[in-house]
Backbone as a printed PyTorch tensor [residue, N CA C, xyz], in Angstrom:
tensor([[[  0.9300,  -1.1690,  -0.0140],
         [  0.0740,   0.0770,  -0.0310],
         [  0.9420,   1.3040,  -0.0160]],

        [[  0.5330,   2.3040,  -0.6830],
         [  1.4130,   3.4260,  -0.9020],
         [  1.3690,   4.1860,   0.3810]],

        [[  0.4080,   4.3060,   1.2230],
         [  0.4600,   4.9770,   2.2860],
         [  1.5820,   4.4380,   3.2660]],

        [[  1.7580,   3.1410,   3.3290],
         [  2.7360,   2.5070,   4.1010],
         [  4.0700,   2.6800,   3.7100]],

        [[  4.2720,   2.7540,   2.3310],
         [  5.5880,   3.1840,   1.7520],
         [  5.9310,   4.6570,   2.0300]],

        [[  5.1450,   5.5810,   2.0470],
         [  5.3070,   6.8950,   2.3270],
         [  5.7570,   7.0590,   3.7680]],

        [[  5.0680,   6.3810,   4.7090],
         [  5.2420,   6.6230,   6.0750],
         [  6.5820,   5.8960,   6.4380]],

        [[  7.0060,   4.7490,   5.6620],
         [  8.2470,   4.1840,   5.8520],
         [  9.4070,   5.1420,   5.3520]],

        [[  9.1920,   5.8590,   4.2860],
         [ 10.2510,   6.7800,   3.8660],
         [ 10.2300,   7.9250,   4.9080]],

        [[  9.1750,   8.4070,   5.4940],
         [  9.3580,   9.4510,   6.4440],
         [ 10.2030,   9.0050,   7.6340]],

        [[  9.8920,   7.7080,   8.0350],
         [ 10.4630,   7.1640,   9.2700],
         [ 11.9090,   6.9390,   8.9060]],

        [[ 12.3630,   6.5080,   7.6690],
         [ 13.6660,   6.1650,   7.4010],
         [ 14.6020,   7.3830,   7.4720]],

        [[ 13.9750,   8.5440,   7.2190],
         [ 14.9870,   9.5970,   7.2570],
         [ 14.5730,  10.5390,   8.5400]],

        [[ 13.8660,   9.9650,   9.5370],
         [ 13.6750,  10.7170,  10.7580],
         [ 12.9300,  11.9820,  10.6610]],

        [[ 11.8920,  12.0770,   9.8290],
         [ 10.9210,  13.0880,   9.7480],
         [ 10.1810,  13.2800,  11.1270]],

        [[  9.9620,  14.5830,  11.4590],
         [  9.4440,  15.0020,  12.8440],
         [  7.9780,  15.1350,  12.7640]],

        [[  7.3240,  14.9520,  13.7600],
         [  5.9070,  15.1570,  13.9250],
         [  4.9680,  14.8550,  12.8470]],

        [[  5.0700,  13.6580,  12.3730],
         [  4.2710,  13.1050,  11.2670],
         [  2.8100,  13.2560,  11.4490]],

        [[  1.9520,  13.7650,  10.7690],
         [  0.4900,  13.7060,  10.9880],
         [ -0.2030,  13.3610,   9.7830]],

        [[ -1.1290,  12.4450,   9.7750],
         [ -1.8660,  12.0120,   8.8260],
         [ -3.3810,  12.5720,   9.0120]],

        [[ -3.8970,  13.2810,   7.9020],
         [ -5.2410,  13.8410,   7.9160],
         [ -6.0610,  13.2730,   6.7650]],

        [[ -7.1530,  12.6400,   7.1020],
         [ -8.1080,  11.9380,   6.0730],
         [ -8.9020,  13.0900,   5.7010]],

        [[ -8.8790,  13.5790,   4.2570],
         [ -9.5280,  14.5910,   3.9580],
         [-10.6680,  14.1880,   2.9130]],

        [[-11.1240,  12.8560,   2.8930],
         [-12.1480,  12.5050,   2.0710],
         [-13.3120,  13.1170,   2.4830]],

        [[-14.1910,  13.5370,   1.4270],
         [-15.4420,  14.3620,   1.8250],
         [-15.2560,  15.7870,   2.1820]],

        [[-14.0000,  16.0990,   2.2820],
         [-13.7260,  17.6630,   2.4920],
         [-13.1730,  18.3140,   1.1520]],

        [[-12.6360,  17.4310,   0.3440],
         [-11.9740,  17.9900,  -0.8740],
         [-11.8960,  16.8240,  -1.8720]],

        [[-11.7330,  17.1380,  -3.1930],
         [-11.6310,  16.1560,  -4.2090],
         [-10.2380,  16.0720,  -4.6970]],

        [[ -9.3320,  16.7540,  -4.0990],
         [ -7.8890,  16.7880,  -4.5390],
         [ -7.1990,  15.7970,  -4.1560]],

        [[ -7.6090,  14.9780,  -2.9890],
         [ -6.9360,  13.8460,  -2.3960],
         [ -7.6350,  13.1760,  -1.4750]],

        [[ -7.4100,  12.1650,  -0.9570],
         [ -7.9690,  11.3640,   0.1200],
         [ -7.1340,  11.5550,   1.5490]],

        [[ -5.9670,  11.7280,   1.4530],
         [ -5.1500,  11.8320,   2.6290],
         [ -3.9600,  12.8340,   2.5230]],

        [[ -3.8280,  13.7170,   3.5040],
         [ -2.7650,  14.5860,   3.5780],
         [ -1.6720,  13.9580,   4.6810]],

        [[ -0.4180,  13.8650,   4.3470],
         [  0.6140,  13.6030,   5.3800],
         [  1.3670,  14.9520,   5.4730]],

        [[  1.5760,  15.3390,   6.6720],
         [  2.4350,  16.4350,   6.9950],
         [  3.5590,  16.1280,   7.9810]],

        [[  4.8210,  16.4610,   7.5990],
         [  5.8510,  16.1920,   8.4140],
         [  6.7730,  17.2890,   8.4360]],

        [[  7.7600,  17.3510,   9.3940],
         [  8.8540,  18.3910,   9.5310],
         [ 10.1710,  17.8350,   9.2980]],

        [[ 11.0140,  18.7300,   8.8300],
         [ 12.3790,  18.4230,   8.7860],
         [ 13.1810,  19.2650,   9.6820]],

        [[ 14.1770,  19.0040,   9.9690],
         [ 15.1780,  19.9750,  10.8490],
         [ 16.0170,  21.0530,  10.1440]],

        [[ 16.0260,  20.9570,   8.8400],
         [ 16.7690,  21.8950,   7.9310],
         [ 16.2580,  21.8240,   6.5920]],

        [[ 16.6040,  22.7470,   5.8110],
         [ 16.1200,  22.7720,   4.2730],
         [ 16.7400,  21.4620,   3.6590]],

        [[ 18.0680,  21.1770,   4.0950],
         [ 18.6570,  19.8950,   3.4360],
         [ 17.8290,  18.7960,   3.9810]],

        [[ 17.4080,  18.7840,   5.2910],
         [ 16.5810,  17.4760,   5.7580],
         [ 15.1600,  17.4240,   5.0500]],

        [[ 14.5530,  18.4720,   4.8610],
         [ 13.2860,  18.6360,   4.0840],
         [ 13.3420,  18.1550,   2.7070]],

        [[ 14.4330,  18.4480,   2.0630],
         [ 14.6660,  18.0990,   0.5590],
         [ 14.9550,  16.6490,   0.6040]],

        [[ 15.7070,  16.0150,   1.4880],
         [ 16.0510,  14.6850,   1.4890],
         [ 14.9080,  13.8450,   1.7890]],

        [[ 14.1260,  14.3430,   2.8780],
         [ 12.8340,  13.3750,   3.0750],
         [ 11.9690,  13.4730,   1.8380]],

        [[ 11.6570,  14.5230,   1.2440],
         [ 10.7480,  14.5550,  -0.0150],
         [ 11.4950,  13.6470,  -1.0590]],

        [[ 12.6990,  13.6950,  -1.2880],
         [ 13.3160,  12.8790,  -2.3260],
         [ 13.1070,  11.4530,  -2.0190]],

        [[ 13.2910,  10.9880,  -0.6700],
         [ 13.0410,   9.5680,  -0.2150],
         [ 11.5960,   9.3200,  -0.4470]],

        [[ 10.6860,  10.0930,  -0.2840],
         [  9.1720,   9.7920,  -0.4740],
         [  8.9360,   9.4670,  -1.9400]],

        [[  9.5600,  10.2330,  -2.9030],
         [  9.5010,  10.2210,  -4.3460],
         [ 10.0320,   8.8490,  -4.6890]],

        [[ 11.3200,   8.5180,  -4.1660],
         [ 11.9220,   7.1860,  -4.3640],
         [ 11.0260,   6.1060,  -4.0000]],

        [[ 10.3940,   6.1160,  -2.8820],
         [  9.7260,   4.9960,  -2.3070],
         [  8.3910,   4.7170,  -3.2110]],

        [[  7.6990,   5.9730,  -3.6020],
         [  6.5700,   6.0000,  -4.3510],
         [  6.8800,   5.3850,  -5.7180]],

        [[  8.0100,   5.6140,  -6.2330],
         [  8.2800,   5.0980,  -7.6940],
         [  8.5960,   3.4830,  -7.4720]],

        [[  9.2140,   3.1850,  -6.3880],
         [  9.4510,   1.6820,  -6.1350],
         [  8.1270,   0.9990,  -6.0340]],

        [[  6.9710,   1.6110,  -5.4810],
         [  5.7530,   0.9490,  -5.4110],
         [  4.8740,   1.1300,  -6.8920]],

        [[  5.6530,   1.9280,  -7.8300],
         [  4.9950,   1.9660,  -9.1120],
         [  4.0890,   3.0630,  -9.2740]],

        [[  4.2480,   4.2140,  -8.3640],
         [  3.5860,   5.3830,  -8.4540],
         [  4.4160,   6.4590,  -8.7270]],

        [[  4.0840,   7.2890, -10.0320],
         [  5.0420,   8.3400, -10.2620],
         [  4.3030,   9.6380,  -9.7190]],

        [[  5.0210,  10.5220,  -9.1180],
         [  4.3850,  11.6940,  -8.5620],
         [  3.7390,  12.5780,  -9.6950]],

        [[  2.6440,  13.1390,  -9.3850],
         [  1.9970,  14.0410, -10.3050],
         [  2.7470,  15.4070, -10.2490]],

        [[  3.3290,  15.5800,  -9.1180],
         [  4.2410,  16.8680,  -9.1120],
         [  4.9250,  17.0350,  -7.8220]],

        [[  6.0500,  17.5570,  -7.8720],
         [  6.8320,  17.9830,  -6.6230],
         [  7.1880,  19.4190,  -6.7650]],

        [[  6.7720,  20.1350,  -5.8040],
         [  6.9720,  21.6850,  -5.7200],
         [  7.7840,  21.9990,  -4.4850]],

        [[  8.7220,  22.9750,  -4.6130],
         [  9.2910,  23.7540,  -3.5280],
         [ 10.6750,  23.0360,  -3.3220]],

        [[ 11.1490,  22.2210,  -4.0890],
         [ 12.5120,  21.7320,  -3.8050],
         [ 13.5610,  22.6940,  -3.9410]],

        [[ 13.5930,  23.7470,  -4.5370],
         [ 14.5900,  24.7510,  -4.7390],
         [ 14.8900,  25.4610,  -3.4180]],

        [[ 14.0710,  25.9140,  -2.5560],
         [ 13.9620,  26.5740,  -1.4900],
         [ 14.1580,  25.5670,  -0.3450]],

        [[ 13.2780,  24.4020,  -0.4380],
         [ 13.1720,  23.4110,   0.4430],
         [ 12.7930,  23.7040,   1.8750]],

        [[ 11.8910,  24.7150,   2.0510],
         [ 11.3870,  25.2170,   3.2340],
         [ 10.0310,  24.4530,   3.4110]],

        [[  9.2610,  24.1320,   2.2690],
         [  8.1430,  23.5640,   2.1990],
         [  8.1110,  22.7370,   0.8950]],

        [[  8.3440,  21.3810,   0.9060],
         [  8.2230,  20.6410,  -0.3330],
         [  6.8170,  19.8190,  -0.3280]],

        [[  6.0660,  19.9900,  -1.3840],
         [  4.9420,  19.3310,  -1.5490],
         [  5.0710,  18.2040,  -2.4830]],

        [[  4.6430,  17.0140,  -2.2290],
         [  4.8460,  15.9150,  -3.1240],
         [  3.3310,  15.3770,  -3.3290]],

        [[  2.9100,  15.3790,  -4.6160],
         [  1.5380,  14.9480,  -5.0090],
         [  1.5480,  13.6420,  -5.6400]],

        [[  0.9720,  12.7190,  -4.8490],
         [  0.9480,  11.1340,  -5.2930],
         [ -0.4380,  10.8820,  -5.7010]],

        [[ -1.2100,  11.9350,  -6.0320],
         [ -2.6530,  11.5220,  -6.4360],
         [ -3.5220,  11.5730,  -5.2710]],

        [[ -3.8620,  10.3930,  -4.6980],
         [ -4.7270,  10.2080,  -3.6510],
         [ -4.0800,  10.6740,  -2.3270]],

        [[ -2.7770,  10.5950,  -2.1630],
         [ -1.8730,  11.1410,  -1.1380],
         [ -1.1560,  12.3060,  -1.3880]],

        [[ -1.1220,  13.4990,  -0.6740],
         [ -0.3120,  14.5160,  -0.7010],
         [  0.4050,  14.7530,   0.5010]],

        [[  1.8870,  14.9630,   0.1520],
         [  2.8200,  14.8810,   1.3780],
         [  3.3330,  16.3540,   1.4790]],

        [[  3.2530,  17.0130,   2.5790],
         [  3.9060,  18.2650,   2.8560],
         [  5.0890,  18.0560,   3.8010]],

        [[  6.2430,  18.4690,   3.3470],
         [  7.4180,  18.3380,   4.1910],
         [  7.8490,  19.7710,   4.3330]],

        [[  7.8440,  20.1050,   5.7420],
         [  8.1070,  21.5100,   5.9720],
         [  9.1320,  21.7930,   7.0620]],

        [[  9.6470,  23.0080,   7.0650],
         [ 10.5420,  23.5240,   8.3420],
         [  9.4980,  23.7460,   9.3550]],

        [[  9.7400,  23.5550,  10.5870],
         [  8.9040,  23.8140,  11.7820],
         [  8.3490,  25.2300,  11.7720]],

        [[  9.0170,  26.2530,  11.3780],
         [  8.6110,  27.6260,  11.4030],
         [  7.4980,  27.8840,  10.2970]],

        [[  7.7140,  27.1990,   9.2510],
         [  6.8070,  27.2530,   8.1390],
         [  5.5970,  26.6540,   8.2980]],

        [[  5.6770,  25.3730,   8.9700],
         [  4.6180,  24.5980,   9.2790],
         [  3.7050,  25.2350,  10.3720]],

        [[  4.3130,  25.8810,  11.3420],
         [  3.4830,  26.6210,  12.3980],
         [  2.7490,  27.7780,  11.6830]],

        [[  3.5370,  28.5760,  10.8440],
         [  2.9710,  29.8400,  10.2220],
         [  1.6570,  29.2800,   9.4540]],

        [[  1.6940,  28.5040,   8.5170],
         [  0.6810,  28.1000,   7.7450],
         [ -0.5260,  27.2280,   8.3460]],

        [[ -0.1200,  26.4880,   9.3960],
         [ -1.1800,  25.6380,  10.2090],
         [ -2.0280,  24.8490,   9.4180]],

        [[ -1.4830,  24.0160,   8.4700],
         [ -2.3250,  23.1230,   7.7510],
         [ -3.0460,  22.1310,   8.5370]],

        [[ -2.6150,  21.6530,   9.6390],
         [ -3.4270,  20.7440,  10.5030],
         [ -4.7150,  21.4770,  11.0010]],

        [[ -4.5050,  22.6500,  11.4130],
         [ -5.7700,  23.4690,  11.9620],
         [ -6.6220,  23.5850,  10.7180]],

        [[ -6.1240,  24.0170,   9.5960],
         [ -6.9580,  24.2970,   8.3210],
         [ -7.8190,  23.0560,   7.9520]],

        [[ -7.2440,  21.8590,   7.9750],
         [ -7.9620,  20.6580,   7.4390],
         [ -8.8110,  20.0490,   8.5380]],

        [[ -8.5330,  20.3510,   9.8530],
         [ -9.3510,  19.6940,  10.9470],
         [-10.3740,  20.4720,  11.5160]],

        [[-10.6890,  21.6730,  10.9310],
         [-11.6720,  22.5820,  11.5060],
         [-12.9650,  21.7990,  11.4190]],

        [[-13.7650,  21.9040,  12.5910],
         [-15.0330,  21.1450,  12.5950],
         [-14.9160,  19.7580,  12.9060]],

        [[-13.8160,  19.1570,  13.1160],
         [-13.6810,  17.8760,  13.3560],
         [-13.7010,  17.4650,  14.8810]],

        [[-13.7890,  18.5510,  15.6740],
         [-13.7580,  18.3360,  17.1700],
         [-12.3420,  18.2140,  17.6940]],

        [[-11.1960,  18.4440,  16.9740],
         [ -9.9100,  18.2170,  17.4340],
         [ -9.3760,  19.4100,  18.0540]],

        [[-10.0850,  20.6950,  18.1110],
         [ -9.3590,  21.9920,  18.6360],
         [ -9.3810,  21.7050,  20.1650]],

        [[ -8.3690,  22.3880,  20.7280],
         [ -8.2210,  22.7280,  22.0760],
         [ -9.2680,  23.3940,  22.6170]],

        [[ -9.7940,  23.4070,  23.9930],
         [-10.7340,  24.1960,  24.5530],
         [-10.2020,  25.6300,  24.4370]],

        [[ -8.9310,  25.7490,  24.6760],
         [ -8.5130,  27.2300,  24.8210],
         [ -8.7410,  27.8380,  23.2700]],

        [[ -8.7570,  27.1020,  22.1890],
         [ -8.8930,  27.6050,  20.9260],
         [-10.3330,  27.7230,  20.4440]],

        [[-11.1240,  27.0660,  21.1330],
         [-12.5140,  26.9970,  20.8660],
         [-13.1350,  28.2620,  20.7900]],

        [[-14.0630,  28.7630,  19.8910],
         [-14.6010,  30.1650,  19.9960],
         [-15.4460,  30.3360,  21.4000]],

        [[-15.4680,  31.4800,  21.8020],
         [-16.0970,  31.8640,  23.1380],
         [-17.5870,  31.2010,  23.2600]],

        [[-18.3320,  31.3670,  22.2910],
         [-19.8090,  31.0340,  22.1850],
         [-19.9430,  29.4800,  22.4170]],

        [[-18.8650,  28.8040,  21.7980],
         [-18.9710,  27.3270,  21.8900],
         [-18.6290,  26.9590,  23.3190]],

        [[-17.6760,  27.7050,  23.8400],
         [-17.2740,  27.1250,  25.3080],
         [-18.3900,  27.4840,  26.2960]],

        [[-19.0150,  28.5810,  26.0820],
         [-20.2980,  28.9020,  26.9470],
         [-21.4120,  27.8260,  26.9250]],

        [[-21.5890,  27.2850,  25.5780],
         [-22.5640,  26.3990,  25.2420],
         [-22.4460,  25.0980,  25.9860]],

        [[-21.0530,  24.7020,  26.2940],
         [-20.6720,  23.4240,  26.9490],
         [-21.1170,  23.3600,  28.3430]]])
């Protein structure tokens, strides 16, 4: 399974804070987003390269790879799975996890809107 190969690639190169988000029913662009951090631009690029290599070994050619030059945020599009490998500061700034989990009940109470806290 492609997901397993992607996760193995991330583990092989010691990606940090790997998060999988099921986006089926939220968008038609993919079924799964995988977000991971690297410790430096070189690490981010290496992780993304490894994901591409593992995908090709599984017989899946990436539809696109973006951001390899700066390697602060590299996106690997494998069709049903999109992988975002980011530097921690970039990941925090864009907050993709928050964006794709709004309404899933995953927010902390501190981040919940005031009206929602009062209703509880």
